[in-house]
Amino acid sequence: MAGAAVAQDKPRDVAIGVETDAPPFSYVEDRKYTGISNDILQRVADLENLKLNYQSLKFPALIPALQAGQIDLAVAGIYVTEERKKIVDFSSPYSSEGSVLIVPAGSKITDVVGLKGKTIGAEQGSFPLTVANKHAAEWGVTVRVYPDATNSLLAMKMGDPDAMIFDSGLVAYELQMEGSKPTIKIVSGLLDPTDIAFAFPKGSNLRAIIDAGIAKMQANGDMTKIRHKYHLD
């Protein structure tokens, strides 16, 4: 009986694919995975007796890794879309964000109209890239794709591309970090607001466990505390 009790208490191993360049949702600080998504997942793991085994992946590799059975769960700021629902399952949403257009703080561009004839950048595989392609003809812009958020933001600050389209949460975090001397400014309203959630392979029984933990966090106030920590109240 004692042996059975020990076996029952053993945490379930979960292979996590995590993006490390998507603040405030998922990034590395002091050699630790942090951000809203990671903090929520760690709390769920504590509540549901899960052992999280991480591997860092670029955002475009997350869903293919789920489909190939290489990971059990993907962590980033993953937008829930109808196209993605066809190939992966999603947890209950833990945030709702959209996309915004940004330019260098010194740019003469002040709104979407001012982007006509310009180039905007977006991260490969991201929902903001989908939004950019959707509106490109309407805005009269050329869309350029970048492999990750950090390099694309640096490129824009150097003047090429003229603008970037990013997750609203990431931009809010960036502005919070920059304080009274921002290097970027927002030139659009919130575009295509969408839920954010964890992703699983189709049919995964892990989804129900994660959802149970998310529900407990919403009930006990932990979810609100984490969002407040990252200035997303």
PDB file of C-alpha atoms in Angstrom:
ATOM      1  CA  MET A   1       0.000   0.000   0.000  1.00  0.00           C
ATOM      2  CA  ALA A   2       2.837   2.403   0.827  1.00  0.00           C
ATOM      3  CA  GLY A   3       4.375   1.772  -2.594  1.00  0.00           C
ATOM      4  CA  ALA A   4       1.051   2.517  -4.281  1.00  0.00           C
ATOM      5  CA  ALA A   5       0.767   5.792  -2.400  1.00  0.00           C
ATOM      6  CA  VAL A   6       4.259   6.860  -3.496  1.00  0.00           C
ATOM      7  CA  ALA A   7       3.462   5.999  -7.129  1.00  0.00           C
ATOM      8  CA  GLN A   8       0.207   7.951  -6.969  1.00  0.00           C
ATOM      9  CA  ASP A   9       1.991  11.042  -5.598  1.00  0.00           C
ATOM     10  CA  LYS A  10       4.728  11.004  -8.240  1.00  0.00           C
ATOM     11  CA  PRO A  11       4.439  14.122 -10.425  1.00  0.00           C
ATOM     12  CA  ARG A  12       3.485  13.689 -14.069  1.00  0.00           C
ATOM     13  CA  ASP A  13       6.342  14.594 -16.419  1.00  0.00           C
ATOM     14  CA  VAL A  14       5.362  17.163 -19.037  1.00  0.00           C
ATOM     15  CA  ALA A  15       7.589  18.151 -21.984  1.00  0.00           C
ATOM     16  CA  ILE A  16       7.306  21.895 -22.504  1.00  0.00           C
ATOM     17  CA  GLY A  17       8.301  23.795 -25.619  1.00  0.00           C
ATOM     18  CA  VAL A  18       8.892  27.412 -24.608  1.00  0.00           C
ATOM     19  CA  GLU A  19       9.635  30.576 -26.540  1.00  0.00           C
ATOM     20  CA  THR A  20      12.254  32.695 -24.793  1.00  0.00           C
ATOM     21  CA  ASP A  21      11.839  35.991 -26.645  1.00  0.00           C
ATOM     22  CA  ALA A  22       8.228  37.068 -26.070  1.00  0.00           C
ATOM     23  CA  PRO A  23       7.969  39.387 -23.056  1.00  0.00           C
ATOM     24  CA  PRO A  24       5.812  39.830 -21.066  1.00  0.00           C
ATOM     25  CA  PHE A  25       4.461  36.336 -21.804  1.00  0.00           C
ATOM     26  CA  SER A  26       7.523  34.117 -22.092  1.00  0.00           C
ATOM     27  CA  TYR A  27      11.193  35.025 -21.777  1.00  0.00           C
ATOM     28  CA  VAL A  28      14.362  34.287 -19.821  1.00  0.00           C
ATOM     29  CA  GLU A  29      15.607  36.426 -16.948  1.00  0.00           C
ATOM     30  CA  ASP A  30      18.516  35.510 -14.675  1.00  0.00           C
ATOM     31  CA  ARG A  31      18.652  32.129 -16.463  1.00  0.00           C
ATOM     32  CA  LYS A  32      15.056  31.352 -15.468  1.00  0.00           C
ATOM     33  CA  TYR A  33      11.942  31.013 -17.622  1.00  0.00           C
ATOM     34  CA  THR A  34       9.622  33.826 -16.647  1.00  0.00           C
ATOM     35  CA  GLY A  35       6.733  35.913 -17.946  1.00  0.00           C
ATOM     36  CA  ILE A  36       2.960  35.677 -17.572  1.00  0.00           C
ATOM     37  CA  SER A  37       2.615  32.364 -19.416  1.00  0.00           C
ATOM     38  CA  ASN A  38       5.459  30.672 -17.552  1.00  0.00           C
ATOM     39  CA  ASP A  39       4.354  31.966 -14.161  1.00  0.00           C
ATOM     40  CA  ILE A  40       0.819  30.706 -14.771  1.00  0.00           C
ATOM     41  CA  LEU A  41       2.042  27.320 -15.974  1.00  0.00           C
ATOM     42  CA  GLN A  42       4.345  26.892 -12.973  1.00  0.00           C
ATOM     43  CA  ARG A  43       1.485  27.674 -10.595  1.00  0.00           C
ATOM     44  CA  VAL A  44      -0.761  25.201 -12.432  1.00  0.00           C
ATOM     45  CA  ALA A  45       2.007  22.600 -12.161  1.00  0.00           C
ATOM     46  CA  ASP A  46       2.142  23.145  -8.394  1.00  0.00           C
ATOM     47  CA  LEU A  47      -1.624  22.787  -8.115  1.00  0.00           C
ATOM     48  CA  GLU A  48      -1.902  19.729 -10.374  1.00  0.00           C
ATOM     49  CA  ASN A  49       1.287  17.836  -9.413  1.00  0.00           C
ATOM     50  CA  LEU A  50       3.137  18.241 -12.717  1.00  0.00           C
ATOM     51  CA  LYS A  51       6.886  18.207 -13.369  1.00  0.00           C
ATOM     52  CA  LEU A  52       7.758  20.619 -16.169  1.00  0.00           C
ATOM     53  CA  ASN A  53      10.688  19.714 -18.450  1.00  0.00           C
ATOM     54  CA  TYR A  54      11.544  22.654 -20.674  1.00  0.00           C
ATOM     55  CA  GLN A  55      13.188  23.002 -24.052  1.00  0.00           C
ATOM     56  CA  SER A  56      13.644  26.371 -25.725  1.00  0.00           C
ATOM     57  CA  LEU A  57      12.178  26.734 -29.212  1.00  0.00           C
ATOM     58  CA  LYS A  58      11.682  29.587 -31.648  1.00  0.00           C
ATOM     59  CA  PHE A  59       8.032  30.524 -32.034  1.00  0.00           C
ATOM     60  CA  PRO A  60       7.627  29.070 -35.563  1.00  0.00           C
ATOM     61  CA  ALA A  61       8.838  25.669 -34.265  1.00  0.00           C
ATOM     62  CA  LEU A  62       6.295  25.338 -31.439  1.00  0.00           C
ATOM     63  CA  ILE A  63       3.250  24.043 -33.318  1.00  0.00           C
ATOM     64  CA  PRO A  64       5.281  21.678 -35.567  1.00  0.00           C
ATOM     65  CA  ALA A  65       6.851  20.245 -32.381  1.00  0.00           C
ATOM     66  CA  LEU A  66       3.370  19.615 -30.956  1.00  0.00           C
ATOM     67  CA  GLN A  67       2.263  17.924 -34.169  1.00  0.00           C
ATOM     68  CA  ALA A  68       5.371  15.733 -34.210  1.00  0.00           C
ATOM     69  CA  GLY A  69       4.833  14.627 -30.608  1.00  0.00           C
ATOM     70  CA  GLN A  70       8.121  16.169 -29.477  1.00  0.00           C
ATOM     71  CA  ILE A  71       6.470  18.265 -26.754  1.00  0.00           C
ATOM     72  CA  ASP A  72       3.271  17.993 -24.702  1.00  0.00           C
ATOM     73  CA  LEU A  73       2.543  21.701 -24.359  1.00  0.00           C
ATOM     74  CA  ALA A  74       3.644  24.945 -26.012  1.00  0.00           C
ATOM     75  CA  VAL A  75       4.248  28.139 -24.062  1.00  0.00           C
ATOM     76  CA  ALA A  76       4.517  31.654 -25.499  1.00  0.00           C
ATOM     77  CA  GLY A  77       1.959  34.370 -26.142  1.00  0.00           C
ATOM     78  CA  ILE A  78       0.012  32.019 -28.429  1.00  0.00           C
ATOM     79  CA  TYR A  79      -3.092  33.503 -30.019  1.00  0.00           C
ATOM     80  CA  VAL A  80      -6.095  31.232 -30.423  1.00  0.00           C
ATOM     81  CA  THR A  81      -7.137  31.281 -34.089  1.00  0.00           C
ATOM     82  CA  GLU A  82      -9.520  29.172 -36.153  1.00  0.00           C
ATOM     83  CA  GLU A  83      -6.653  28.001 -38.364  1.00  0.00           C
ATOM     84  CA  ARG A  84      -4.601  26.864 -35.383  1.00  0.00           C
ATOM     85  CA  LYS A  85      -7.618  25.106 -33.856  1.00  0.00           C
ATOM     86  CA  LYS A  86      -7.596  22.770 -36.861  1.00  0.00           C
ATOM     87  CA  ILE A  87      -4.165  21.391 -35.955  1.00  0.00           C
ATOM     88  CA  VAL A  88      -3.764  21.834 -32.157  1.00  0.00           C
ATOM     89  CA  ASP A  89      -5.942  22.036 -29.053  1.00  0.00           C
ATOM     90  CA  PHE A  90      -5.962  25.029 -26.699  1.00  0.00           C
ATOM     91  CA  SER A  91      -6.402  25.494 -22.976  1.00  0.00           C
ATOM     92  CA  SER A  92      -8.892  27.899 -21.491  1.00  0.00           C
ATOM     93  CA  PRO A  93      -7.652  31.412 -22.337  1.00  0.00           C
ATOM     94  CA  TYR A  94      -5.691  33.251 -19.666  1.00  0.00           C
ATOM     95  CA  SER A  95      -5.382  36.577 -21.472  1.00  0.00           C
ATOM     96  CA  SER A  96      -6.837  38.509 -24.381  1.00  0.00           C
ATOM     97  CA  GLU A  97      -4.570  40.759 -26.411  1.00  0.00           C
ATOM     98  CA  GLY A  98      -4.418  42.259 -29.876  1.00  0.00           C
ATOM     99  CA  SER A  99      -1.866  43.738 -32.233  1.00  0.00           C
ATOM    100  CA  VAL A 100      -0.615  47.322 -32.498  1.00  0.00           C
ATOM    101  CA  LEU A 101       1.546  49.144 -34.994  1.00  0.00           C
ATOM    102  CA  ILE A 102       4.638  50.860 -33.628  1.00  0.00           C
ATOM    103  CA  VAL A 103       7.301  53.149 -35.070  1.00  0.00           C
ATOM    104  CA  PRO A 104      10.495  54.724 -33.668  1.00  0.00           C
ATOM    105  CA  ALA A 105       9.680  57.526 -31.229  1.00  0.00           C
ATOM    106  CA  GLY A 106      11.168  60.142 -33.581  1.00  0.00           C
ATOM    107  CA  SER A 107       9.239  58.981 -36.654  1.00  0.00           C
ATOM    108  CA  LYS A 108       6.966  61.444 -38.456  1.00  0.00           C
ATOM    109  CA  ILE A 109       4.397  58.661 -38.892  1.00  0.00           C
ATOM    110  CA  THR A 110       1.491  59.269 -36.500  1.00  0.00           C
ATOM    111  CA  ASP A 111      -1.235  56.928 -37.784  1.00  0.00           C
ATOM    112  CA  VAL A 112      -1.977  54.069 -40.168  1.00  0.00           C
ATOM    113  CA  VAL A 113      -2.553  56.491 -43.069  1.00  0.00           C
ATOM    114  CA  GLY A 114       1.049  57.653 -42.760  1.00  0.00           C
ATOM    115  CA  LEU A 115       2.269  54.108 -43.443  1.00  0.00           C
ATOM    116  CA  LYS A 116       1.189  54.135 -47.104  1.00  0.00           C
ATOM    117  CA  GLY A 117       4.111  53.118 -49.308  1.00  0.00           C
ATOM    118  CA  LYS A 118       6.168  52.056 -46.281  1.00  0.00           C
ATOM    119  CA  THR A 119       7.457  48.685 -45.035  1.00  0.00           C
ATOM    120  CA  ILE A 120       6.186  47.047 -41.842  1.00  0.00           C
ATOM    121  CA  GLY A 121       7.779  44.072 -40.156  1.00  0.00           C
ATOM    122  CA  ALA A 122       6.314  41.145 -38.215  1.00  0.00           C
ATOM    123  CA  GLU A 123       7.658  38.049 -36.460  1.00  0.00           C
ATOM    124  CA  GLN A 124       7.594  34.799 -38.422  1.00  0.00           C
ATOM    125  CA  GLY A 125       4.653  32.554 -37.527  1.00  0.00           C
ATOM    126  CA  SER A 126       3.030  35.153 -35.258  1.00  0.00           C
ATOM    127  CA  PHE A 127      -0.576  36.325 -35.155  1.00  0.00           C
ATOM    128  CA  PRO A 128       0.510  39.941 -35.787  1.00  0.00           C
ATOM    129  CA  LEU A 129       1.980  38.690 -39.096  1.00  0.00           C
ATOM    130  CA  THR A 130      -1.467  37.329 -39.991  1.00  0.00           C
ATOM    131  CA  VAL A 131      -2.985  40.714 -39.108  1.00  0.00           C
ATOM    132  CA  ALA A 132      -0.349  42.521 -41.194  1.00  0.00           C
ATOM    133  CA  ASN A 133      -1.013  40.376 -44.255  1.00  0.00           C
ATOM    134  CA  LYS A 134      -4.751  40.823 -43.784  1.00  0.00           C
ATOM    135  CA  HIS A 135      -4.496  44.633 -43.833  1.00  0.00           C
ATOM    136  CA  ALA A 136      -1.475  45.130 -46.125  1.00  0.00           C
ATOM    137  CA  ALA A 137      -3.449  46.103 -49.225  1.00  0.00           C
ATOM    138  CA  GLU A 138      -5.762  48.369 -47.226  1.00  0.00           C
ATOM    139  CA  TRP A 139      -2.813  50.143 -45.590  1.00  0.00           C
ATOM    140  CA  GLY A 140      -0.731  50.204 -48.782  1.00  0.00           C
ATOM    141  CA  VAL A 141       2.305  48.620 -47.130  1.00  0.00           C
ATOM    142  CA  THR A 142       4.891  45.953 -47.851  1.00  0.00           C
ATOM    143  CA  VAL A 143       5.215  43.276 -45.161  1.00  0.00           C
ATOM    144  CA  ARG A 144       8.640  41.943 -44.184  1.00  0.00           C
ATOM    145  CA  VAL A 145       9.074  38.869 -41.980  1.00  0.00           C
ATOM    146  CA  TYR A 146      11.643  38.586 -39.152  1.00  0.00           C
ATOM    147  CA  PRO A 147      12.741  35.453 -37.263  1.00  0.00           C
ATOM    148  CA  ASP A 148      12.219  36.846 -33.751  1.00  0.00           C
ATOM    149  CA  ALA A 149      10.858  39.801 -31.813  1.00  0.00           C
ATOM    150  CA  THR A 150      14.135  41.183 -30.450  1.00  0.00           C
ATOM    151  CA  ASN A 151      15.948  41.455 -33.786  1.00  0.00           C
ATOM    152  CA  SER A 152      12.914  42.875 -35.546  1.00  0.00           C
ATOM    153  CA  LEU A 153      12.503  45.576 -32.896  1.00  0.00           C
ATOM    154  CA  LEU A 154      16.183  46.506 -33.132  1.00  0.00           C
ATOM    155  CA  ALA A 155      15.952  46.671 -36.935  1.00  0.00           C
ATOM    156  CA  MET A 156      12.978  49.042 -36.742  1.00  0.00           C
ATOM    157  CA  LYS A 157      14.758  51.316 -34.279  1.00  0.00           C
ATOM    158  CA  MET A 158      17.578  51.549 -36.861  1.00  0.00           C
ATOM    159  CA  GLY A 159      15.053  52.712 -39.453  1.00  0.00           C
ATOM    160  CA  ASP A 160      14.345  49.611 -41.549  1.00  0.00           C
ATOM    161  CA  PRO A 161      11.517  48.573 -41.568  1.00  0.00           C
ATOM    162  CA  ASP A 162       9.551  51.777 -41.078  1.00  0.00           C
ATOM    163  CA  ALA A 163       7.153  50.158 -38.595  1.00  0.00           C
ATOM    164  CA  MET A 164       6.487  46.893 -36.779  1.00  0.00           C
ATOM    165  CA  ILE A 165       3.295  45.118 -35.802  1.00  0.00           C
ATOM    166  CA  PHE A 166       3.511  43.447 -32.398  1.00  0.00           C
ATOM    167  CA  ASP A 167       1.431  41.899 -29.649  1.00  0.00           C
ATOM    168  CA  SER A 168      -0.155  44.694 -27.618  1.00  0.00           C
ATOM    169  CA  GLY A 169       1.048  43.030 -24.416  1.00  0.00           C
ATOM    170  CA  LEU A 170       4.657  42.997 -25.609  1.00  0.00           C
ATOM    171  CA  VAL A 171       4.467  46.677 -26.569  1.00  0.00           C
ATOM    172  CA  ALA A 172       2.884  47.634 -23.230  1.00  0.00           C
ATOM    173  CA  TYR A 173       5.705  45.798 -21.444  1.00  0.00           C
ATOM    174  CA  GLU A 174       8.382  47.456 -23.598  1.00  0.00           C
ATOM    175  CA  LEU A 175       6.981  50.921 -22.890  1.00  0.00           C
ATOM    176  CA  GLN A 176       6.769  50.141 -19.190  1.00  0.00           C
ATOM    177  CA  MET A 177      10.439  49.126 -19.170  1.00  0.00           C
ATOM    178  CA  GLU A 178      11.536  52.217 -21.110  1.00  0.00           C
ATOM    179  CA  GLY A 179       9.847  54.595 -18.683  1.00  0.00           C
ATOM    180  CA  SER A 180       9.962  58.340 -19.328  1.00  0.00           C
ATOM    181  CA  LYS A 181      12.178  58.121 -22.433  1.00  0.00           C
ATOM    182  CA  PRO A 182      10.474  55.681 -24.820  1.00  0.00           C
ATOM    183  CA  THR A 183      12.203  54.732 -28.058  1.00  0.00           C
ATOM    184  CA  ILE A 184       8.948  53.619 -29.715  1.00  0.00           C
ATOM    185  CA  LYS A 185       5.400  54.919 -30.088  1.00  0.00           C
ATOM    186  CA  ILE A 186       2.074  53.328 -30.986  1.00  0.00           C
ATOM    187  CA  VAL A 187       0.369  54.609 -34.157  1.00  0.00           C
ATOM    188  CA  SER A 188      -2.751  52.423 -34.273  1.00  0.00           C
ATOM    189  CA  GLY A 189      -5.606  51.295 -32.114  1.00  0.00           C
ATOM    190  CA  LEU A 190      -5.940  47.700 -30.928  1.00  0.00           C
ATOM    191  CA  LEU A 191      -6.158  45.426 -33.976  1.00  0.00           C
ATOM    192  CA  ASP A 192      -7.960  42.062 -34.024  1.00  0.00           C
ATOM    193  CA  PRO A 193      -8.120  41.320 -30.248  1.00  0.00           C
ATOM    194  CA  THR A 194      -7.825  37.579 -29.635  1.00  0.00           C
ATOM    195  CA  ASP A 195      -7.544  35.103 -26.732  1.00  0.00           C
ATOM    196  CA  ILE A 196      -4.151  33.763 -25.627  1.00  0.00           C
ATOM    197  CA  ALA A 197      -3.759  30.202 -24.322  1.00  0.00           C
ATOM    198  CA  PHE A 198      -1.479  27.177 -24.006  1.00  0.00           C
ATOM    199  CA  ALA A 199      -1.399  24.772 -26.967  1.00  0.00           C
ATOM    200  CA  PHE A 200      -1.433  20.947 -26.993  1.00  0.00           C
ATOM    201  CA  PRO A 201      -1.348  18.159 -29.561  1.00  0.00           C
ATOM    202  CA  LYS A 202      -4.820  17.249 -30.807  1.00  0.00           C
ATOM    203  CA  GLY A 203      -6.669  15.025 -28.339  1.00  0.00           C
ATOM    204  CA  SER A 204      -4.254  15.536 -25.442  1.00  0.00           C
ATOM    205  CA  ASN A 205      -5.652  14.579 -22.028  1.00  0.00           C
ATOM    206  CA  LEU A 206      -3.288  17.139 -20.494  1.00  0.00           C
ATOM    207  CA  ARG A 207      -5.633  19.907 -21.612  1.00  0.00           C
ATOM    208  CA  ALA A 208      -8.249  19.068 -18.943  1.00  0.00           C
ATOM    209  CA  ILE A 209      -5.576  19.062 -16.216  1.00  0.00           C
ATOM    210  CA  ILE A 210      -4.233  22.470 -17.244  1.00  0.00           C
ATOM    211  CA  ASP A 211      -7.761  23.861 -17.503  1.00  0.00           C
ATOM    212  CA  ALA A 212      -8.509  22.645 -13.974  1.00  0.00           C
ATOM    213  CA  GLY A 213      -5.453  24.490 -12.687  1.00  0.00           C
ATOM    214  CA  ILE A 214      -6.367  27.672 -14.582  1.00  0.00           C
ATOM    215  CA  ALA A 215      -9.882  27.549 -13.088  1.00  0.00           C
ATOM    216  CA  LYS A 216      -8.425  27.235  -9.565  1.00  0.00           C
ATOM    217  CA  MET A 217      -6.141  30.225 -10.214  1.00  0.00           C
ATOM    218  CA  GLN A 218      -9.033  32.334 -11.442  1.00  0.00           C
ATOM    219  CA  ALA A 219     -11.026  31.408  -8.336  1.00  0.00           C
ATOM    220  CA  ASN A 220      -8.270  32.000  -5.763  1.00  0.00           C
ATOM    221  CA  GLY A 221      -6.953  35.274  -7.219  1.00  0.00           C
ATOM    222  CA  ASP A 222      -3.572  33.957  -8.402  1.00  0.00           C
ATOM    223  CA  MET A 223      -4.358  34.830 -12.031  1.00  0.00           C
ATOM    224  CA  THR A 224      -5.058  38.457 -11.152  1.00  0.00           C
ATOM    225  CA  LYS A 225      -1.839  38.680  -9.106  1.00  0.00           C
ATOM    226  CA  ILE A 226       0.289  37.431 -12.011  1.00  0.00           C
ATOM    227  CA  ARG A 227      -1.308  39.827 -14.505  1.00  0.00           C
ATOM    228  CA  HIS A 228      -0.753  42.685 -12.040  1.00  0.00           C
ATOM    229  CA  LYS A 229       2.914  41.678 -11.684  1.00  0.00           C
ATOM    230  CA  TYR A 230       3.406  42.240 -15.420  1.00  0.00           C
ATOM    231  CA  HIS A 231       1.257  45.395 -15.612  1.00  0.00           C
ATOM    232  CA  LEU A 232      -1.550  43.733 -17.601  1.00  0.00           C
ATOM    233  CA  ASP A 233      -4.472  44.473 -15.289  1.00  0.00           C
TER     234      ASP A 233
END
